[in-house]
Amino acid sequence: MKKMVQFGVIARNFSNSSAMQSAIKNITVIGGGLMGSGIAQVSAQAGQNVTLVDLSPEVLAKSQKSIGANLGRVAKKVYKDKPQDGEKFVAESMARIKTSTDPAAAAKSADLVVEAIVENMGVKHKLFKQLDAVAPEHTIFASNTSSLSINEICSVVKRKDRFGGLHFFNPVPVMRLLEVVRGAETSDATYKTMMEWGKAVGKTCITCKDTPGFVVNRLLVPYICEAIRLYERGDASARDIDTAMKLGAGYPMGPLELADYVGLDTNKFILDGWHNKYPDQPLFKPIPLLNKLVSEGKLGVKAGEGFYKYEKK
Ligand SMILES: CCCCCCCC(=O)CC(=O)SCCNC(=O)CCNC(=O)[C@H](O)C(C)(C)COP(=O)(O)OP(=O)(O)OC[C@H]1O[C@@H](n2cnc3c(N)ncnc32)[C@H](O)[C@@H]1OP(=O)(O)O
Ligand SMILES: NC(=O)C1=CN([C@@H]2O[C@H](COP(=O)(O)OP(=O)(O)OC[C@H]3O[C@@H](n4cnc5c(N)ncnc54)[C@H](O)[C@@H]3O)[C@@H](O)[C@H]2O)C=CC1
């Protein structure tokens, strides 16, 4: 049943993509990590020309490999009875993705730049300032930030009317939602183009204001943090908390499993940032157990241990 649902989602995303049109033809994705590689993949499979940028050539090589493997999974499902068409789909999608280690050069030919680099305001400011000086007048800038303010990120660029948030979910090829975030100065035309582009790459778009965590993370972060506090108090075991939310509330992963999947360092980073900004909000208060796990390097799936132990890949 689970497989059938996932298959339906991927096939639906793909057919939506083929049917939809977007004014955006050339997209530059900056940051070739977990999220950037997924954004590059869904864009390329929807027929867009993609330049995927990272500072590290090793990251780009790894991203290309994982995109190829994930496109292969899509092809297997969508072209189940036509393997040759599947191979063509993978080859054509891969051919639409170029890679680069030079963000400024890659922005020069972009209709849309989606930034998915490290969640750090200073680093994002430095990048966007550089891009604003070289990108064509019409180019729209968007950030995939999980927790930072879009208005604050875009404070360093002149094109504030052509700036917004495009917040994807992990794993990007599977999760159907895209949050389209309007900053204070995002123009109607930019907003409309972002919504159309989101549909064109197969996502269901919702509109959010520039508030902490937008919609999903504003609800998800306190939920995960409450689960960690529950476990920290010894009210239930980790396994029982996760089983409870999977079987009692129908979530695909329990909150502690999801925290490990996202990364405990990311959880902590978001919580600390919001706590500094909103010190009176009890939901954003630091969690000693989370701080301890992070200080011990137990960052979740990627580190081989978090709330649970994992085999290192
Ligand atoms: C306090 C901090 C909180 C927030 C921090 C910030 C983060 C953000 O800003 C926003 C976020 O992204 S929050 C995270 C949102 N994501 C979720 O909630 C994922 C929940 N989990 C799931 O949906 C499924 O367990 C999942 C789809 C992952 C796996 O599904 P299954 O359990 O059914 O596992 P599989 O049978 O292996 O997979 C089913 C099919 O899905 C495809 N797939 C799975 N993982 C994939 C991946 N990583 N990349 C691409 N495709 C993937 C795959 O097609 C697979 O099919 P096959 O393998 O071909 O059978
Ligand atoms: N991990 C998740 O579940 C989600 C993360 N996000 C957001 O997406 C963004 C990226 O997150 P991940 O993909 O998880 O991070 P990641 O660490 O997997 O990838 C970030 C990549 O950006 C590269 N990078 C850093 N500075 C750069 C620069 N100046 N120019 C070019 N490349 C640069 C790094 O080399 C790295 O490969 C963050 O803002 C994060 O908050 C949003 C939704 C979900």
mmCIF file of C-alpha atoms and ligand atoms in Angstrom, residues 30-36 53-56 59 103 115-119 123-124 127 143-147 167-170 217 262 266, ligand 2:
data_model
loop_
_atom_site.group_PDB
_atom_site.id
_atom_site.type_symbol
_atom_site.label_atom_id
_atom_site.label_comp_id
_atom_site.label_asym_id
_atom_site.label_seq_id
_atom_site.Cartn_x
_atom_site.Cartn_y
_atom_site.Cartn_z
ATOM 1 C CA ILE A 30 23.087 27.253 -5.717
ATOM 2 C CA GLY A 31 24.122 24.605 -3.186
ATOM 3 C CA GLY A 32 24.456 21.042 -4.430
ATOM 4 C CA GLY A 33 23.743 19.308 -1.110
ATOM 5 C CA LEU A 34 20.691 17.397 0.045
ATOM 6 C CA MET A 35 18.107 20.001 -0.996
ATOM 7 C CA GLY A 36 19.854 21.590 -3.996
ATOM 8 C CA VAL A 53 26.385 25.210 -8.382
ATOM 9 C CA ASP A 54 28.482 24.240 -5.386
ATOM 10 C CA LEU A 55 31.837 25.427 -4.111
ATOM 11 C CA SER A 56 32.954 21.805 -3.924
ATOM 12 C CA VAL A 59 29.730 17.594 -3.793
ATOM 13 C CA PRO A 103 27.833 31.154 -8.639
ATOM 14 C CA GLU A 115 19.582 29.324 -3.221
ATOM 15 C CA ALA A 116 19.991 26.192 -1.093
ATOM 16 C CA ILE A 117 23.293 26.818 0.678
ATOM 17 C CA VAL A 118 24.136 26.609 4.373
ATOM 18 C CA GLU A 119 21.512 28.066 6.777
ATOM 19 C CA VAL A 123 26.824 33.507 4.097
ATOM 20 C CA LYS A 124 23.483 33.963 2.305
ATOM 21 C CA LEU A 127 26.112 35.260 -1.972
ATOM 22 C CA SER A 143 15.812 31.192 -0.987
ATOM 23 C CA ASN A 144 15.001 27.676 0.206
ATOM 24 C CA THR A 145 15.684 28.691 3.824
ATOM 25 C CA SER A 146 14.042 26.583 6.553
ATOM 26 C CA SER A 147 13.942 29.157 9.292
ATOM 27 C CA HIS A 167 10.689 26.284 0.467
ATOM 28 C CA PHE A 168 10.935 22.634 -0.564
ATOM 29 C CA PHE A 169 10.732 19.549 1.664
ATOM 30 C CA ASN A 170 13.081 16.626 2.162
ATOM 31 C CA ASN A 217 8.191 24.360 10.207
ATOM 32 C CA VAL A 262 16.561 16.062 9.243
ATOM 33 C CA THR A 266 19.684 21.523 12.017
HETATM 34 N N1 LIG B 2 17.830 19.521 5.199
HETATM 35 C C1 LIG B 2 16.525 19.722 5.122
HETATM 36 O O1 LIG B 2 15.709 18.858 5.488
HETATM 37 C C2 LIG B 2 16.027 21.036 4.576
HETATM 38 C C3 LIG B 2 16.865 22.127 4.417
HETATM 39 N N2 LIG B 2 16.371 23.322 3.915
HETATM 40 C C4 LIG B 2 17.251 24.486 3.731
HETATM 41 O O2 LIG B 2 17.965 24.327 2.499
HETATM 42 C C5 LIG B 2 19.279 24.897 2.603
HETATM 43 C C6 LIG B 2 20.312 23.822 2.288
HETATM 44 O O3 LIG B 2 20.163 22.746 3.178
HETATM 45 P P1 LIG B 2 20.805 21.289 2.873
HETATM 46 O O4 LIG B 2 20.679 20.969 1.437
HETATM 47 O O5 LIG B 2 20.239 20.394 3.917
HETATM 48 O O6 LIG B 2 22.346 21.592 3.208
HETATM 49 P P2 LIG B 2 23.644 20.785 2.728
HETATM 50 O O7 LIG B 2 24.671 21.038 3.771
HETATM 51 O O8 LIG B 2 23.304 19.374 2.354
HETATM 52 O O9 LIG B 2 24.070 21.536 1.382
HETATM 53 C C7 LIG B 2 24.514 22.869 1.341
HETATM 54 C C8 LIG B 2 25.559 22.968 0.221
HETATM 55 O O10 LIG B 2 25.820 24.344 -0.031
HETATM 56 C C9 LIG B 2 27.194 24.460 -0.406
HETATM 57 N N3 LIG B 2 27.578 25.858 -0.201
HETATM 58 C C10 LIG B 2 27.788 26.509 0.965
HETATM 59 N N4 LIG B 2 28.077 27.800 0.707
HETATM 60 C C11 LIG B 2 28.029 27.969 -0.641
HETATM 61 C C12 LIG B 2 28.216 29.077 -1.524
HETATM 62 N N5 LIG B 2 28.521 30.288 -1.058
HETATM 63 N N6 LIG B 2 28.090 28.879 -2.855
HETATM 64 C C13 LIG B 2 27.782 27.652 -3.348
HETATM 65 N N7 LIG B 2 27.599 26.561 -2.557
HETATM 66 C C14 LIG B 2 27.713 26.728 -1.225
HETATM 67 C C15 LIG B 2 27.913 23.470 0.493
HETATM 68 O O11 LIG B 2 29.144 23.074 -0.096
HETATM 69 C C16 LIG B 2 26.904 22.325 0.571
HETATM 70 O O12 LIG B 2 27.168 21.322 -0.393
HETATM 71 C C17 LIG B 2 19.362 25.493 4.017
HETATM 72 O O13 LIG B 2 18.993 26.845 3.962
HETATM 73 C C18 LIG B 2 18.322 24.673 4.793
HETATM 74 O O14 LIG B 2 17.808 25.357 5.901
HETATM 75 C C19 LIG B 2 15.061 23.461 3.526
HETATM 76 C C20 LIG B 2 14.212 22.377 3.614
HETATM 77 C C21 LIG B 2 14.606 21.113 4.189
#
